[in-house]
CSV table of C-alpha atoms in Angstrom, one decimal:
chain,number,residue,atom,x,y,z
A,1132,UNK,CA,-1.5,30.2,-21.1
A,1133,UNK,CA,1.8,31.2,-20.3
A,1134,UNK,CA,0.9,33.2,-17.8
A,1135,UNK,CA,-0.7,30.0,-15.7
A,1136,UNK,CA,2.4,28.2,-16.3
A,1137,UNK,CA,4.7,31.2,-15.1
A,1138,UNK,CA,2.2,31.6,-12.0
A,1139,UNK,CA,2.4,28.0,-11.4
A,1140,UNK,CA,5.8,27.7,-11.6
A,1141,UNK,CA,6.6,30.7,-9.3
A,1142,UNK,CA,3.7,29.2,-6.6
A,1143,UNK,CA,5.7,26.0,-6.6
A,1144,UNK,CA,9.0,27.2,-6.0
A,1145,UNK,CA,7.7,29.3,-3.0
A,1146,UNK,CA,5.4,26.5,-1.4
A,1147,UNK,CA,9.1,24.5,-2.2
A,1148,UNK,CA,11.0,27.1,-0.3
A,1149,UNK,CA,8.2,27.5,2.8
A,1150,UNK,CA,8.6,23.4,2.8
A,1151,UNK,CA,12.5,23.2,3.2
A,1152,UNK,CA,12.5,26.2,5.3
A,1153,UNK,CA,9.5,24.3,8.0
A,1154,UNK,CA,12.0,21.0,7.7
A,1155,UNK,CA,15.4,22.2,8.0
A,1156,UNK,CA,16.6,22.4,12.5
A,1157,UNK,CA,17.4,25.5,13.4
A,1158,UNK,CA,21.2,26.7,12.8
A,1159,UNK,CA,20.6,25.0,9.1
A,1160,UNK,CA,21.0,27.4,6.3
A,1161,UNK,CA,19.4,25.0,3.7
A,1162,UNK,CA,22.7,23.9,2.3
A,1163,UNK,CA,23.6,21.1,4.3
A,1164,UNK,CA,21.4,17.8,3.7
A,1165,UNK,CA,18.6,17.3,6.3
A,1166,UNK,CA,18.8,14.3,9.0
A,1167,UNK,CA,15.8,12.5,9.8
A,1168,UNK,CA,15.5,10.8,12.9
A,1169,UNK,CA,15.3,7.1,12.8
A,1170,UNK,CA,11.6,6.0,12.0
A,1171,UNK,CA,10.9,3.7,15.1
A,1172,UNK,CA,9.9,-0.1,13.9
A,1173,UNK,CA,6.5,-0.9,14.4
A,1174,UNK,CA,5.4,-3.1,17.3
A,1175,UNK,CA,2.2,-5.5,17.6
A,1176,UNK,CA,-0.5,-3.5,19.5
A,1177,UNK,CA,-0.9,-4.7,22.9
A,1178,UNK,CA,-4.3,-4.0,23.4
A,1179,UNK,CA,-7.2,-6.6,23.1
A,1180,UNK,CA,-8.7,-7.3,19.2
A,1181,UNK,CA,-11.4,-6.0,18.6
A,1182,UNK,CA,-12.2,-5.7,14.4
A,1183,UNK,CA,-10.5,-7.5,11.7
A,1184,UNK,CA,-11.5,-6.4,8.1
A,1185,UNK,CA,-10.3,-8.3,4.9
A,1186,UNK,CA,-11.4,-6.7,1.6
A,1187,UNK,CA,-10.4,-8.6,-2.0
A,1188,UNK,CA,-11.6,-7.2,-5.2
A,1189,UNK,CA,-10.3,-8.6,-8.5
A,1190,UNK,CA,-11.6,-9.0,-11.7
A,1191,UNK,CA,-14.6,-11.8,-10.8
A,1192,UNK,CA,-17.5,-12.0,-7.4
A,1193,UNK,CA,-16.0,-14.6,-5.4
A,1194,UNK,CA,-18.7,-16.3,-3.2
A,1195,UNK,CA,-17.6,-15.1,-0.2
A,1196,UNK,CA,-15.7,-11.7,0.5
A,1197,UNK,CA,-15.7,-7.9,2.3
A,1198,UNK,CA,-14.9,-9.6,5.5
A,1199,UNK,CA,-15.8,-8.2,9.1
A,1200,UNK,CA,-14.8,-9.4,12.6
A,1201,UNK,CA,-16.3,-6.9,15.5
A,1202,UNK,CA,-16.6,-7.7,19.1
A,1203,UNK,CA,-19.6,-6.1,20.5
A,1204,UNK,CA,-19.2,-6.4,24.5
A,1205,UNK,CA,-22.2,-4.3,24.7
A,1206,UNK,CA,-24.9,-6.0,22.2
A,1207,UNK,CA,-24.2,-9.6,23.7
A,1208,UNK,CA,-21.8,-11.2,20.8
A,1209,UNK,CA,-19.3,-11.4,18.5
A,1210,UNK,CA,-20.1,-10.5,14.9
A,1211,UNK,CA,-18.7,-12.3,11.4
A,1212,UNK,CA,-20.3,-9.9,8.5
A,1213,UNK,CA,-19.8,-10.4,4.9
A,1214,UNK,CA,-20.7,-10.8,1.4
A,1215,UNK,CA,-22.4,-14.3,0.2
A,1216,UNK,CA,-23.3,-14.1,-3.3
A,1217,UNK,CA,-24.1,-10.6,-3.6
A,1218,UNK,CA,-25.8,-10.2,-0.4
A,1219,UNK,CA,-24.4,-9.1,3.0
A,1220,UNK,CA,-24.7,-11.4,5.7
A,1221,UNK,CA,-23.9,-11.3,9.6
A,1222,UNK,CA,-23.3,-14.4,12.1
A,1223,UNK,CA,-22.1,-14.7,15.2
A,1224,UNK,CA,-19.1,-16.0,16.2
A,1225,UNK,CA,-16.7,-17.0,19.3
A,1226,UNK,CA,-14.1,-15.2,20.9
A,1227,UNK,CA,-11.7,-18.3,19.5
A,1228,UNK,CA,-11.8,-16.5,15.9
A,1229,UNK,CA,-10.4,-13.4,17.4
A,1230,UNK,CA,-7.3,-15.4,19.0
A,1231,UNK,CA,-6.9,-17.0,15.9
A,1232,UNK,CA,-6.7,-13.7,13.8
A,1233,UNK,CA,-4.2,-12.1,16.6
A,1234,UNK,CA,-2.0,-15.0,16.5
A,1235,UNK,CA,-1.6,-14.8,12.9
A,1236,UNK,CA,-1.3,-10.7,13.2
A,1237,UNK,CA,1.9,-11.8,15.6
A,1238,UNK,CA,3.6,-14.3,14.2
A,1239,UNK,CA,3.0,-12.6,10.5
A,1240,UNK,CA,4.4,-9.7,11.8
A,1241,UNK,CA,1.2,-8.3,10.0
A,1242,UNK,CA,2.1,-4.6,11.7
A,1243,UNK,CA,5.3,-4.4,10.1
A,1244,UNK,CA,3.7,-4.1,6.8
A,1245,UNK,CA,4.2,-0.9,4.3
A,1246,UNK,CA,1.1,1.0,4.3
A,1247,UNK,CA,0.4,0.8,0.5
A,1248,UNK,CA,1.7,-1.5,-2.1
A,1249,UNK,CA,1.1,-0.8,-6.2
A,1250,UNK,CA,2.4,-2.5,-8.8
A,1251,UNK,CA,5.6,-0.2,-10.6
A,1252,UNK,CA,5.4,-0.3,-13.8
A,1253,UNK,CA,5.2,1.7,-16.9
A,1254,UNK,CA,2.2,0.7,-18.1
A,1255,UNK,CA,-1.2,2.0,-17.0
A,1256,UNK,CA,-2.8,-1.4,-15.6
A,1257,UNK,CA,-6.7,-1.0,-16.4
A,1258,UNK,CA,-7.6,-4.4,-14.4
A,1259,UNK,CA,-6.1,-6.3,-11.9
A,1260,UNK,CA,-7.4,-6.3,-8.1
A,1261,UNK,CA,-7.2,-4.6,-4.7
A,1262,UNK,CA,-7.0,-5.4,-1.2
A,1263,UNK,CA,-7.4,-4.0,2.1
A,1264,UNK,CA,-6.3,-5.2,5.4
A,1265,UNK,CA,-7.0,-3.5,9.1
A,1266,UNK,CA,-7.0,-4.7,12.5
A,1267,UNK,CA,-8.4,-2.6,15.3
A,1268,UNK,CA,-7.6,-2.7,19.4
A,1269,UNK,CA,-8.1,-1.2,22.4
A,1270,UNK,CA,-5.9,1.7,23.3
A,1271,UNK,CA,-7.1,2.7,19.7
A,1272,UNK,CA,-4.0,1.3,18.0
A,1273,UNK,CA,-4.7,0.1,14.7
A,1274,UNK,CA,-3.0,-2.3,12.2
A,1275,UNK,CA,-3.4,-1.7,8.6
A,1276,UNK,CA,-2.7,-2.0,4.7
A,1277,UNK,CA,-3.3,-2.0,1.2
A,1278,UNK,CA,-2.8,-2.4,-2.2
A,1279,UNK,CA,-3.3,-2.2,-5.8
A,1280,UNK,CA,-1.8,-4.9,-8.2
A,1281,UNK,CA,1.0,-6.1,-5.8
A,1282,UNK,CA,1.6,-7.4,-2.1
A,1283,UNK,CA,4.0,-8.1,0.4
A,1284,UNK,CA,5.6,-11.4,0.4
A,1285,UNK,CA,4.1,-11.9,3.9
A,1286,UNK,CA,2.1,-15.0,4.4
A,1287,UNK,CA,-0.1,-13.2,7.1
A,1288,UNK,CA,-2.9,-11.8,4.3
A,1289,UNK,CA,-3.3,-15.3,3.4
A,1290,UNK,CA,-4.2,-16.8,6.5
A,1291,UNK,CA,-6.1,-14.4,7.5
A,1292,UNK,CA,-8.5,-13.9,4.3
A,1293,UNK,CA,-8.4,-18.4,4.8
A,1294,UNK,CA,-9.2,-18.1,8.3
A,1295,UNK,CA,-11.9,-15.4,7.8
A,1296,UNK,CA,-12.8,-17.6,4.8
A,1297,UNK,CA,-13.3,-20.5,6.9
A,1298,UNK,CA,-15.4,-19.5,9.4
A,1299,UNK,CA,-18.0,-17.7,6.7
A,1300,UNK,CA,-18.4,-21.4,5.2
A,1301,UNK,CA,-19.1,-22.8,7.8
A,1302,UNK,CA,-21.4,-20.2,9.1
A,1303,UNK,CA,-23.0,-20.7,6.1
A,1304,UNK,CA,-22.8,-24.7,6.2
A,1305,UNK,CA,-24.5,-24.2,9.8
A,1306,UNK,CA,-27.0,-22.2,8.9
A,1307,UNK,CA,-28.3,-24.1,5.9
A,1308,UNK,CA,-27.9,-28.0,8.1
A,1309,UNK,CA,-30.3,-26.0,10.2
A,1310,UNK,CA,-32.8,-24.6,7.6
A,1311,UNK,CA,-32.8,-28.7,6.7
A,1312,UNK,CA,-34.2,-30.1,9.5
């Protein structure tokens, strides 16, 4: 046993060393602290929107959830897809949804979110909920987060899981008026 620990311990400090070594600029000997360049702040994607997904899980089903907004150019419409009690469903939708969801992206400032948020704490939390956000645009630029226990205090999740929200029920509401008659 201590053998694994001493083999461990002696990997580590050499993948440590090989690490410092690939970071440090050339000229630096490894005693001076390491500069990073400036991480450059994120921008809002100029490209067209072309997928929107919103994923809450908490401790109960919801009605409605697993949200996803694709544009299909090719296959002749725009596609809402999600879960309706227990089942996936897909409707089509307008391009108006999509302007909606950007404008919220954009005045959120959606893509300046942290990729992951977690709750710190510690205690191990056994329940709770997670969430997942992404937009996706042309140019291949994508917007995304996530998170476990904890969010941003950004109003831009919100409206978009509302506005996603919205437009299921009334696909829905649609669907069964027109089963009705």
């Amino acid at each position: 046993m201590k053998r694994i620990i001493l083999a461990m311990a002696v990997l580590g400090t050499i993948c440590g060393c090989k690490s410092k070594e690939a970071i440090a600029p050339t000229g630096n000997s490894g005693d001076q602290p390491v500069v990073e360049a400036p991480k450059e702040k994120p921008t809002m994607p100029q490209g067209r929107l072309l997928r929107v997904t919103y994923l809450y899980q908490g401790m109960a089903m919801e009605e409605f959830g697993e949200f996803d907004l694709t544009r299909f150019a090719e296959e002749g419409g725009n596609k809402l897809k999600f879960r309706y009690r227990g089942d996936r469903v897909t409707y089509e939708v307008s391009d108006t949804l999509f302007d909606a969801a950007r404008r919220i992206i954009e005045e959120q400032k959606m893509y300046e979110l942290d990729k992951y948020y977690t709750l710190q704490s510690e205690f191990r939390v056994l329940d709770g909920y997670r969430w997942d956000f992404a937009s996706y645009y042309e140019g291949k630029q994508t917007v995304s987060s996530a998170g476990r226990n904890a969010e941003p205090n950004n109003k831009g999740l919100r409206m978009i899981r509302d506005l996603l929200l919205n437009a299921a029920q009334q696909c829905v509401k649609n669907d069964e008026q027109q089963q009705q008659q």
